[in-house]
Structure formats: C-alpha cells, structure tokens
Short mmCIF file of C-alpha atoms and ligand atoms in Angstrom, two decimals:
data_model
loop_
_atom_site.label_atom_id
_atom_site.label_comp_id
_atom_site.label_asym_id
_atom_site.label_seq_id
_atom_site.Cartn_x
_atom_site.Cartn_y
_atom_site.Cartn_z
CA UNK A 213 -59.28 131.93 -127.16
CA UNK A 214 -56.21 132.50 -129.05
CA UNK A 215 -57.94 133.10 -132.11
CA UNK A 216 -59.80 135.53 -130.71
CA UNK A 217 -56.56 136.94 -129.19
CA UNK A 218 -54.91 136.76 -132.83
CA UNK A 219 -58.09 138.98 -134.27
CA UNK A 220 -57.27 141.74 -131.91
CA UNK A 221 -60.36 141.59 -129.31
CA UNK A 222 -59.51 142.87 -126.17
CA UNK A 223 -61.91 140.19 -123.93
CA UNK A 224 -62.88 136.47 -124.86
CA UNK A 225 -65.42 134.29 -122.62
CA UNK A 226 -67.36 131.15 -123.45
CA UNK A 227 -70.34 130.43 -122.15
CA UNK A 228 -73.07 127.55 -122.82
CA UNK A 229 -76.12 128.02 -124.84
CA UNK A 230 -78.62 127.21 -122.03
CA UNK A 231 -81.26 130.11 -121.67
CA UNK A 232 -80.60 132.99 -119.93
CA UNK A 233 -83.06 132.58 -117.03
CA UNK A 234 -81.96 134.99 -114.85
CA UNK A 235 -81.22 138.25 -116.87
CA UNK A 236 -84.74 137.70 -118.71
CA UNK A 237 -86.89 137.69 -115.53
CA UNK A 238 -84.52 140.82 -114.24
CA UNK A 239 -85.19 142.27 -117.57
CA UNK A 240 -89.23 141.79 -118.11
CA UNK A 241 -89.41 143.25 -114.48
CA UNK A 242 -87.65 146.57 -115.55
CA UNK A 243 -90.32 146.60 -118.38
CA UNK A 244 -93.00 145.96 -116.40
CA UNK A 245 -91.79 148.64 -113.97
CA UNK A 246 -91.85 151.22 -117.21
CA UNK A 247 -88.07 152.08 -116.72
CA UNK A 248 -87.41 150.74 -120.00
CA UNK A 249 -90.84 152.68 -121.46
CA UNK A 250 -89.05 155.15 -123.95
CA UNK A 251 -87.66 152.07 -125.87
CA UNK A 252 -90.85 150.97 -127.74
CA UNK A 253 -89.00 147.84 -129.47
CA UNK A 254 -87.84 147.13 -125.88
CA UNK A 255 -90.93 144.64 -125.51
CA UNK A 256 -91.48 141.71 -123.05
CA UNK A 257 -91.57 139.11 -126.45
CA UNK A 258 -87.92 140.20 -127.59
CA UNK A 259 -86.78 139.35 -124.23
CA UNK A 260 -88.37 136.54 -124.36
CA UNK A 261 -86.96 135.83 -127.90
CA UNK A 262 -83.29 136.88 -126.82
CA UNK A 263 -82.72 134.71 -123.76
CA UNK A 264 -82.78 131.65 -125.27
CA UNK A 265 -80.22 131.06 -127.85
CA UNK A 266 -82.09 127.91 -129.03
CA UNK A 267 -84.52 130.37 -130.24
CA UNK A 268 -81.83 132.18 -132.39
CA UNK A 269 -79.69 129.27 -133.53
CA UNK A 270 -81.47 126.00 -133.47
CA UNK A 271 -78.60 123.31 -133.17
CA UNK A 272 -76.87 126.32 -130.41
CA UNK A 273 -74.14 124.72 -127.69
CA UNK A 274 -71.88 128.05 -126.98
CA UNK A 275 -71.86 131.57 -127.08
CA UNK A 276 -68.22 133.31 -127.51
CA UNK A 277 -68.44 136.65 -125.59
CA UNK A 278 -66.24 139.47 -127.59
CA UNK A 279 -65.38 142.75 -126.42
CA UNK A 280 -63.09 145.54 -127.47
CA UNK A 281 -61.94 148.21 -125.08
CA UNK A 282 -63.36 151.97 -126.85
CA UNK A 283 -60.89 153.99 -124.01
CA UNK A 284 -58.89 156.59 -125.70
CA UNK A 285 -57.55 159.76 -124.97
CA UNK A 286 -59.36 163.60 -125.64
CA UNK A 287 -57.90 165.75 -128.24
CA UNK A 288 -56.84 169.36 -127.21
CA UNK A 289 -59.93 171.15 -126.96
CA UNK A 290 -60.37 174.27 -128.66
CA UNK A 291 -60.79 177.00 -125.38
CA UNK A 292 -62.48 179.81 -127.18
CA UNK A 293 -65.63 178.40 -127.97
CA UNK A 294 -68.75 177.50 -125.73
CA UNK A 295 -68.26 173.09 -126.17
CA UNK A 296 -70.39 170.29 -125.24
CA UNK A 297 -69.47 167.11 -124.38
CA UNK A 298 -70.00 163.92 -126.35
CA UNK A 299 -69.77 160.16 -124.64
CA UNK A 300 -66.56 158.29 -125.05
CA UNK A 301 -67.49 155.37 -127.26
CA UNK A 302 -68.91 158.00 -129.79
CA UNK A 303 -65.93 159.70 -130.69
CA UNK A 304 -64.46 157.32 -133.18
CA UNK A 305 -66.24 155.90 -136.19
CA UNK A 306 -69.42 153.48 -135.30
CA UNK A 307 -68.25 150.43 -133.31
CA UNK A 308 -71.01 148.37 -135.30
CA UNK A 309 -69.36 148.58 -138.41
CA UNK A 310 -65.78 147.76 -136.19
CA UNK A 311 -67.19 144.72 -134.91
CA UNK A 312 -68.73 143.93 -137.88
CA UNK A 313 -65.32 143.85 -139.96
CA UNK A 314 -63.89 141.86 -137.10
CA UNK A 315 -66.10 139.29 -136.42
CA UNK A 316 -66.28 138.46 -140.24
CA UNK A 317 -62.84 138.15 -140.46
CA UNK A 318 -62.73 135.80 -137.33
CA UNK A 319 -65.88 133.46 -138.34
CA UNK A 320 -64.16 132.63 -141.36
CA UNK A 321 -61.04 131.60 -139.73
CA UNK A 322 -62.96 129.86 -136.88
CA UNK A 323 -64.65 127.25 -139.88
CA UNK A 324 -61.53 127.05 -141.49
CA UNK A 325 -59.86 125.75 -138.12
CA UNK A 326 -63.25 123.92 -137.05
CA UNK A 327 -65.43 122.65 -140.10
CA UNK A 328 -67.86 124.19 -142.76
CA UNK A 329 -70.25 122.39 -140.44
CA UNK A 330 -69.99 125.17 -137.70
CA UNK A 331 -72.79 127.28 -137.85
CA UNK A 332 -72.74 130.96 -135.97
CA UNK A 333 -75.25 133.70 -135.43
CA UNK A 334 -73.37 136.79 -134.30
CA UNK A 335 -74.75 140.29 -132.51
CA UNK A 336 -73.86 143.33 -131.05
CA UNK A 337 -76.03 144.85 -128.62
CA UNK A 338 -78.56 145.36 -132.15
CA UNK A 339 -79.91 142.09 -131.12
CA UNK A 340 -82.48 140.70 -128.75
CA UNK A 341 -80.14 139.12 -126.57
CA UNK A 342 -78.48 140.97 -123.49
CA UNK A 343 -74.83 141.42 -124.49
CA UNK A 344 -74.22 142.02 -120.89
CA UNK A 345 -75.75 138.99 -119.22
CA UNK A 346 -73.84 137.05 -121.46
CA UNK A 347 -70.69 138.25 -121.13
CA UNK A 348 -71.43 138.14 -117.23
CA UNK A 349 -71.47 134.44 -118.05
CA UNK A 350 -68.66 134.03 -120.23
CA UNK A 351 -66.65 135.47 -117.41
CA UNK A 352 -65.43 138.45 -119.50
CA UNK A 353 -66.89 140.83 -116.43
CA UNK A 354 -69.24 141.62 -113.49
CA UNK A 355 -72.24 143.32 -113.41
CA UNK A 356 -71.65 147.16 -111.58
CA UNK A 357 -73.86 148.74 -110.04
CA UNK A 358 -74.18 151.21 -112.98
CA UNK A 359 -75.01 148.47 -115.06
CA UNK A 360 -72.11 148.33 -116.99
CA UNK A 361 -69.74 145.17 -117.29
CA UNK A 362 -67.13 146.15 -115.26
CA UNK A 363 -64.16 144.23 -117.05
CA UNK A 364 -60.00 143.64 -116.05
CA UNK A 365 -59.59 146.24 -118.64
CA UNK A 366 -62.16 148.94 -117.03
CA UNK A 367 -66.08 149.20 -118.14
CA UNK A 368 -65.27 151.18 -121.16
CA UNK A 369 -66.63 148.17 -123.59
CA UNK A 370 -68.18 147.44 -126.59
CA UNK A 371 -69.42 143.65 -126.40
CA UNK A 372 -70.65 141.44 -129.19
CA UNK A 373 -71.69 137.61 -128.79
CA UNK A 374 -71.14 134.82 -131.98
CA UNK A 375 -73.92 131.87 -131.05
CA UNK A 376 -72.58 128.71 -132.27
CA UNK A 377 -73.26 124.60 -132.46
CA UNK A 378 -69.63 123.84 -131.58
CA UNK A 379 -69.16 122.75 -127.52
CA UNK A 380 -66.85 124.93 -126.39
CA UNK A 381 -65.65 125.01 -122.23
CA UNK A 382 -67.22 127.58 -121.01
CA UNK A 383 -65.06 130.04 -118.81
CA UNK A 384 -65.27 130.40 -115.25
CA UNK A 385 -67.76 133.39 -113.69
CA UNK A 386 -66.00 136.58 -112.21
CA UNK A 387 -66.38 136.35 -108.34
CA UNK A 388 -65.50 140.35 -108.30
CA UNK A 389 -68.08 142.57 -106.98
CA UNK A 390 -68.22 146.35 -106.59
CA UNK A 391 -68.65 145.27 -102.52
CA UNK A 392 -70.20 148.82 -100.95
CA UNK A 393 -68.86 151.34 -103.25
CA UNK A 394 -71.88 153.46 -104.48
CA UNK A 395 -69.82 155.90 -106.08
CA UNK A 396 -71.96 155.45 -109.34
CA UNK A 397 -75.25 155.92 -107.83
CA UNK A 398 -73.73 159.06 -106.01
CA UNK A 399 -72.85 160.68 -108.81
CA UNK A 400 -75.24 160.26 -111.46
CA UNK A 401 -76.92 163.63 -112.01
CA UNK A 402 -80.53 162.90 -112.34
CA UNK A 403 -80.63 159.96 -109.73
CA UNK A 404 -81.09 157.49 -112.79
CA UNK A 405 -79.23 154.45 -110.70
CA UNK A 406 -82.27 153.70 -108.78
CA UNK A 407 -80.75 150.86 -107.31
CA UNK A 408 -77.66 148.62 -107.53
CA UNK A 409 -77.51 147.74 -110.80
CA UNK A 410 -81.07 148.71 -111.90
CA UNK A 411 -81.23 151.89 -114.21
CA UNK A 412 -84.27 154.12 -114.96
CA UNK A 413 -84.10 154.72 -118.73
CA UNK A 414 -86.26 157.58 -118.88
CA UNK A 415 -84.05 159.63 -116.83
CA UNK A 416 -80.59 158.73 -118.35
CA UNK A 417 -78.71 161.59 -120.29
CA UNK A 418 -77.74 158.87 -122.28
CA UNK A 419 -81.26 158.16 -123.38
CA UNK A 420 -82.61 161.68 -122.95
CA UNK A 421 -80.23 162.91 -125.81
CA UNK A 422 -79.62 159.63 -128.11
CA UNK A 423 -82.97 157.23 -128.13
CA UNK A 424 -85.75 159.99 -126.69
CA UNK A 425 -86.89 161.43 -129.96
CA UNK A 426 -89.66 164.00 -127.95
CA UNK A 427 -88.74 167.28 -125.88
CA UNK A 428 -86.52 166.22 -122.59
CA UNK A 429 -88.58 166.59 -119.57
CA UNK A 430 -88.26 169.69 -117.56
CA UNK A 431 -87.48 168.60 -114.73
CA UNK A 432 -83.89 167.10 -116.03
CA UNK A 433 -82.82 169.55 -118.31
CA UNK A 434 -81.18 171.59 -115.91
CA UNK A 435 -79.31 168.38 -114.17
CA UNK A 436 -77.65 167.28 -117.92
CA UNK A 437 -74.46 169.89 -117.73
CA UNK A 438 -73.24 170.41 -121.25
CA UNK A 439 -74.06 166.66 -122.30
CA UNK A 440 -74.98 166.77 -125.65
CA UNK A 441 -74.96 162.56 -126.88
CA UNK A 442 -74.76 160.45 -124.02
CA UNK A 443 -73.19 160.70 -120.67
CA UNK A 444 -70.04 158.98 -119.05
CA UNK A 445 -70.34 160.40 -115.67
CA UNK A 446 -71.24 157.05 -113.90
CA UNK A 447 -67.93 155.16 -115.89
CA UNK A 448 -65.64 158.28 -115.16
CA UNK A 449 -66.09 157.73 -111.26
CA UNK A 450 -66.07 154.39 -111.27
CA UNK A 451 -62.86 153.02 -109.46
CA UNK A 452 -62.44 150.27 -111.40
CA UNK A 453 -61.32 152.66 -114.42
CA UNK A 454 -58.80 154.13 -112.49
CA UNK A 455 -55.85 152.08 -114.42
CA UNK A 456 -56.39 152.37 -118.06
CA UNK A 457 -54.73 151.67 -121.11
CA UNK A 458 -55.50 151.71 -124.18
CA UNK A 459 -57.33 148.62 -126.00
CA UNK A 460 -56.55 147.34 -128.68
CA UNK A 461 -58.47 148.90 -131.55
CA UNK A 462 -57.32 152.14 -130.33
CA UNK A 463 -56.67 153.06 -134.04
CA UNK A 464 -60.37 152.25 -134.52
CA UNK A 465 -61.70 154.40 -131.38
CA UNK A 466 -59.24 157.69 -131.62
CA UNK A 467 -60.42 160.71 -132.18
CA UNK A 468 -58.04 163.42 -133.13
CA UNK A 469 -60.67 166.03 -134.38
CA UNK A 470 -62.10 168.22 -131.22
CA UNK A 471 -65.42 168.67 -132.75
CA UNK A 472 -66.20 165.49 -132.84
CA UNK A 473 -65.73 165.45 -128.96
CA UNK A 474 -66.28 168.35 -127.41
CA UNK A 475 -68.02 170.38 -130.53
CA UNK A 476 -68.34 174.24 -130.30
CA UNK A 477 -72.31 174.44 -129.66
CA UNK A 478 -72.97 177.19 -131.78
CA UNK A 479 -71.74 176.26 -134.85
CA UNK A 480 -73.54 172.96 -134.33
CA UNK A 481 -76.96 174.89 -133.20
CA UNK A 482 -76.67 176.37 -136.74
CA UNK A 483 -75.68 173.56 -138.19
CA UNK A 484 -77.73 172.34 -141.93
CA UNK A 485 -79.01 168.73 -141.88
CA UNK A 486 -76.50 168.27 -144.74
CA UNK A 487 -73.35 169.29 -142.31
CA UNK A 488 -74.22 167.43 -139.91
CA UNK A 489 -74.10 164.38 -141.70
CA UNK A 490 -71.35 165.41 -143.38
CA UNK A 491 -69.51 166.34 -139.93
CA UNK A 492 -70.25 163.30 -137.87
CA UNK A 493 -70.31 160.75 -140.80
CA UNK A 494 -69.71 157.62 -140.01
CA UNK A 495 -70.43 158.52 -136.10
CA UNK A 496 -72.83 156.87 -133.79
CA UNK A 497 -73.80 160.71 -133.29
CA UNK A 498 -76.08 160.31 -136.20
CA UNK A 499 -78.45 158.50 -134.40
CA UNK A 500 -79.59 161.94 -132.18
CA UNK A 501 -80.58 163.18 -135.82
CA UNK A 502 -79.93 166.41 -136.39
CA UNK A 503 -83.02 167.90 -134.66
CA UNK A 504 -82.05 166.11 -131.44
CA UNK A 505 -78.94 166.91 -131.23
CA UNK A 506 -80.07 170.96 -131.40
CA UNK A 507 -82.56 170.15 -129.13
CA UNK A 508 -79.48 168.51 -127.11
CA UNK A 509 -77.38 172.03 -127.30
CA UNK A 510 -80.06 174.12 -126.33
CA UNK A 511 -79.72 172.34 -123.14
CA UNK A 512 -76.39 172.27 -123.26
CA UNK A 513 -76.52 176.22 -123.09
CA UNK A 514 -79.29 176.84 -120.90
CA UNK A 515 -76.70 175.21 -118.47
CA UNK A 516 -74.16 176.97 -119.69
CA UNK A 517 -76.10 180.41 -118.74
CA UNK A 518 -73.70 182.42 -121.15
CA UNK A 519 -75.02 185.77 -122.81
CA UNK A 520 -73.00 185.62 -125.92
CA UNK A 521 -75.54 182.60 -126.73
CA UNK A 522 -78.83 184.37 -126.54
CA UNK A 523 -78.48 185.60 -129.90
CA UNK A 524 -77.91 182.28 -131.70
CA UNK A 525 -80.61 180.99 -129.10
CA UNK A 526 -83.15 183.65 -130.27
CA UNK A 527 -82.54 182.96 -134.15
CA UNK A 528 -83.15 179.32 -133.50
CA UNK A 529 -86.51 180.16 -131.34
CA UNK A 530 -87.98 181.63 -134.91
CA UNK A 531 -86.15 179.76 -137.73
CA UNK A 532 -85.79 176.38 -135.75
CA UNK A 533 -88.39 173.00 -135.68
CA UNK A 534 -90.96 172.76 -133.06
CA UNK A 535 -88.77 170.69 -130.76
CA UNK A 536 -85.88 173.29 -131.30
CA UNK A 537 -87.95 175.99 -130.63
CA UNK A 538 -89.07 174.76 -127.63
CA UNK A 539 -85.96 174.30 -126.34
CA UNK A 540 -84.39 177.43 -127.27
CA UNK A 541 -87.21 179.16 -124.91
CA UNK A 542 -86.03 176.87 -122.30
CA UNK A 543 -82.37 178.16 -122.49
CA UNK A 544 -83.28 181.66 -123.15
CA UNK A 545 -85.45 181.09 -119.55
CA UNK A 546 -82.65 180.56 -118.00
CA UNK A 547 -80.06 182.93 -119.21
CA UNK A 548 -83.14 185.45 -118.81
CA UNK A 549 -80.69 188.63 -119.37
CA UNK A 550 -82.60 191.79 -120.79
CA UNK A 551 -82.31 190.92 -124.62
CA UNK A 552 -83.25 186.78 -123.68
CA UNK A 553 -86.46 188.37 -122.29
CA UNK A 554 -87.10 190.93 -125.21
CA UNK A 555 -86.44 187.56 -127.30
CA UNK A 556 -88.76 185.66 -125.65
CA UNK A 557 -91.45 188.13 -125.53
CA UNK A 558 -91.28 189.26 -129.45
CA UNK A 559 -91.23 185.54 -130.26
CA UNK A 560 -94.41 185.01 -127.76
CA UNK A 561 -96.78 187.17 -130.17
CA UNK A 562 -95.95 185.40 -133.26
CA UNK A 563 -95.41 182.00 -132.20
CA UNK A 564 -98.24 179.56 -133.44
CA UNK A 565 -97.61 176.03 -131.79
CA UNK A 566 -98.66 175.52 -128.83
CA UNK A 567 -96.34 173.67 -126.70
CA UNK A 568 -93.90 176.12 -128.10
CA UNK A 569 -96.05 179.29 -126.45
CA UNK A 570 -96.31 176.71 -123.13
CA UNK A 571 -92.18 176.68 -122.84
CA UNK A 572 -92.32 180.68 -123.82
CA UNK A 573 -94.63 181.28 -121.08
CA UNK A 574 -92.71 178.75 -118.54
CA UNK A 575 -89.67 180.74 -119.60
CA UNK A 576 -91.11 184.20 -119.25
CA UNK A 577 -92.07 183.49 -115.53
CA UNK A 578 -89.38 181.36 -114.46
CA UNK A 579 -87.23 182.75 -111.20
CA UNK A 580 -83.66 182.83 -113.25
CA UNK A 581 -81.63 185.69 -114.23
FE1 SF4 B 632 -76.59 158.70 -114.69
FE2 SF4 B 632 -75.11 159.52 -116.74
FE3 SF4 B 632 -74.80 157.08 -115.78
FE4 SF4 B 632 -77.05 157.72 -117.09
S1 SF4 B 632 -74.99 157.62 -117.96
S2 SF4 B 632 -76.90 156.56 -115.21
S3 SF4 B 632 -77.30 159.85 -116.44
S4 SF4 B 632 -74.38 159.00 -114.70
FE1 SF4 B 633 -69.44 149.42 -108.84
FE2 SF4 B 633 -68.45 151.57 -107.60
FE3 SF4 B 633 -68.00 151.20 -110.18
FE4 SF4 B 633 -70.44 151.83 -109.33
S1 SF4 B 633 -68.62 153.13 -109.18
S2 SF4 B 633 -69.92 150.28 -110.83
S3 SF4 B 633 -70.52 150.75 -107.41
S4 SF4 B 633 -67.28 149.90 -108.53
#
C-alpha cells in the first residue's frame, strides 16, 4: 500500500488470485445477448482466458488493483467557432503509456523490497481480464449502475491490475451502493443503460465514435449532441462526482490546449490525415482514425443545425471517403436550408456509391428544415 502511495497512484486494493466467477458469467451473458457484438475480439474464450489469473500467471496468489484519478479541469474554450466535445480521459496524453511508466517504475521497487523471486504480469484494460471486476474486489470501488467503478475519489478512473505470486491481504469489499438513484440511466441519450449496471455497446456514443469503425446507425445520430470521441454524460450526472479534486497525475491528465477538448469542427472536418496525427499525437483520439473522427463531426453538425456549416459539409460530400460522404448527406439532411438541398441534389447526379446515393436520398426526403 504505501508503495503504491509513494508511486503516486491515486487507489490501491488487493485482492486474491482465485477466478473471477462472477464477472465472467455476467460478462459471457452480455456476449451472448450481442450487446458487446461491435467488439469482435470481445469473444466468449478471452473471457474465459481473463477470469482466471492462474491462466495468466501460473504460480498467481494476488492481484494489486491500481488506479489514477484522469479529473481535470476544461481550458477556456474558444467561443467563435462551432466545437465538439471530446471525453474527459482523452484530453491529456494516452493513459496507457502513463500507466505504463508507472507501473515499471513500481515493479522494480516492489522486487527490490520483496525478492527477484516475485513474479508479476501487469494490464490495463488492453488485457483479457475485467479491470473493473477486479478492482470491485480489491475494494478500490463499487460497481454503478453506469458501469463504471464508482471510487472515494469519483468514477473518473483509469484502472490497471499487476498479477503476482506474492500473498498479499486482500482488502475489504466496498459495501456502498448507488441505492435507487437512476440518474445515469435517466440521462444517457440513446437509452444505452439498459439496466442497472448492464450497458448496450452498440448504442454507446462512446463506442459509436471510438471502436465502431462502420457508418453510426441512423437512428442515434441525432441523440449524440456534439460528441465527437466518447461521451461523459452518464459520469457528469453521477452524484458521486459531485466533490472532486484533482488526482494525482493531474500533470499527466491536463489539458491546456482547447482543441484538444472541445476542437473547432471545421477545421478538423478539413483536417489532412497528416494533421491529425500531428494534432492529437500522443492522444487516445487517434484511435477514431482520422476518417472516424470526420464521420464523428458530421454528426456533430447535423446536431448542431448551423448554416455557416453547409458549405464545408458540401465540400466534404464530394472530396470526402465513402463513410464521410455519407455522413455529410446526413448533416446536410438536417440543416436542409436552400443551398444544403441544392448541395445534396448536385451531389445526387454524380455520386457513384451506393450507400452514399441511399443517405442522399434519405436526406433529400427527410421532414427537417
Ligand atoms: Fe450513455 Fe454516454 Fe454513458 Fe454511453 S457514455 S452509457 S451514451 S451516457
Ligand atoms: Fe449510481 Fe446514480 Fe451514479 Fe448512476 S448516477 S452510477 S445510479 S450513483
């Protein structure tokens, strides 16, 4: 414990290494059910695999549950551009290669204070195992509703786990609850909590514009806001985050640069693949790639319903991708001024793909404007 105080993390928990019963039936459930079905490496064996710790680390008698607090504060955003929003734990650098760093640095110490016999097998939530169950374990939180680990220190957490042969005590199991507060479930845009604590990934903004690498389903686009990489809505109502303060790899989390927050959406629309890299290096933004993460602000701005975007929406409904394109006749549906329409029907007799022409069409005859 007080080496992992001494390294900075901002939650410690031990747990034992016994298999994780519990979460793995919960889990192979939710992939039966399909709510997990847009993860294809989300299979039934990797659960399997992940919760038993035997299975990772043979001679396995603890897990040490690690987690940093990613709360920070918002820069001052800039109020004359048209800005999307960008989840919390994204606006700093990657919190893999944060926890990464750290743990090193606290493995080594931990066999210089123990033996060179220890052996450890570290994760973040990269792994197979369920970060969450075992922190539930280790005591470092509960299980909310919006199935995050609600912690003493709020649910905005990163978590990592270090498997390891040494017998450590485990820590004693949180007996808080969220008792009948559904505030999470409430608010969630696109009815994603379908239950206490039982999320369906396909229709999480948080999925939608990180992991789905397709178009977003119809249906939702209209219900994402100006989300354009994840979605905190669920955490931000959550009473349990009332009281923050900041953890303590602030440093690590801060962002002081606005566009990497709340980033003007037509800049990024036009954005090269290049610039993008370039602008969110080092960010777990990359992941979206850069043709998500246009297909992410064409969203953003059919929501937005603006005018002064149906010319950069236009441009990127004949020079964008497919998936762009697409998209881009979405929004322009929905803005559906004079000139979106013009747009939308010049576009409509040159346009080859199909499911392009489909979204045109949809567009076209949709009741906005
Ligand atoms: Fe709903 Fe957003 Fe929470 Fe996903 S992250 S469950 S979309 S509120
Ligand atoms: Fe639990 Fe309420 Fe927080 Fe949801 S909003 S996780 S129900 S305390």
């Amino acid at each position: 414990q007080d080496l992992a105080n001494s390294h900075g993390f901002d939650m410690v928990g031990f747990t034992s290494a016994d298999p994780f019963e519990n979460s793995k039936d919960f889990i192979v459930q939710r992939v039966d059910e399909g709510l997990l079905s847009g993860l294809s490496w989300f299979t039934k064996e990797r659960v399997e695999r992940g919760s038993n710790p035997k299975n990772i680390l043979k001679d396995a008698k603890s897990i040490i549950s690690l987690g940093f607090s990613y709360y920070t504060t918002k820069p001052k955003q800039n109020t004359d551009t048209i800005n999307g929003k960008i989840a919390m734990y994204a606006w700093g650098d990657d919190y893999h290669r944060i926890f990464e760093r750290k743990i090193k640095d606290f493995i080594a110490d931990l066999k210089q204070l123990t033996s060179e016999e220890t052996n450890t097998y570290w994760y973040t939530d990269t792994g197979p195992m369920s970060d969450r169950a075992v922190a539930q374990r280790a005591g470092v939180g509960w299980f909310g509703k919006n199935t995050n680990i609600l912690t003493d220190k709020g649910s905005w957490v990163v978590l990592a786990q270090i498997i390891t042969n040494l017998d450590l005590e485990e820590s004693p199991v949180s007996k808080k609850h969220c008792g009948t507060c559904t505030m999470c479930i409430d608010a969630c845009p696109t009815n994603a909590i379908i239950g206490p604590g039982i999320l369906d990934n396909n229709k999480c903004i948080s999925y939608l514009t990180i992991e789905n690498k397709g178009p977003i389903p119809m249906e939702l686009r209209s219900k994402m806001g100006n989300w354009i990489f994840g979605c905190d809505i669920c955490q931000d109502v959550c009473p349990v985050n009332r009281k923050q303060a900041l953890g303590n790899a602030y440093n690590d989390f801060s962002q002081k640069d606005s566009e990497r927050v709340s980033p003007d959406l037509i800049s990024l629309l036009k954005i090269s693949e290049d610039s993008f890299r370039k602008r969110f290096a080092k960010s777990p933004v990359l992941r979206a790639k850069v043709d998500g993460m246009k297909r992410n602000v064409c969203v953003a701005l059919g929501n937005i319903k603006n005018p002064s975007t149906v010319e950069p929406l236009s441009e990127a409904l004949i020079k964008e991708s497919v998936l762009v394109r697409g998209h881009a006749a979405w929004a322009l549906g929905q803005i559906k001024t004079d000139s979106a329409i013009k747009s939308l029907a010049s576009r409509k007799k040159l346009e080859k793909d199909p499911w392009v022409l489909e979204e045109i069409e949809l567009a076209l005859n949709s009741e906005n404007g």
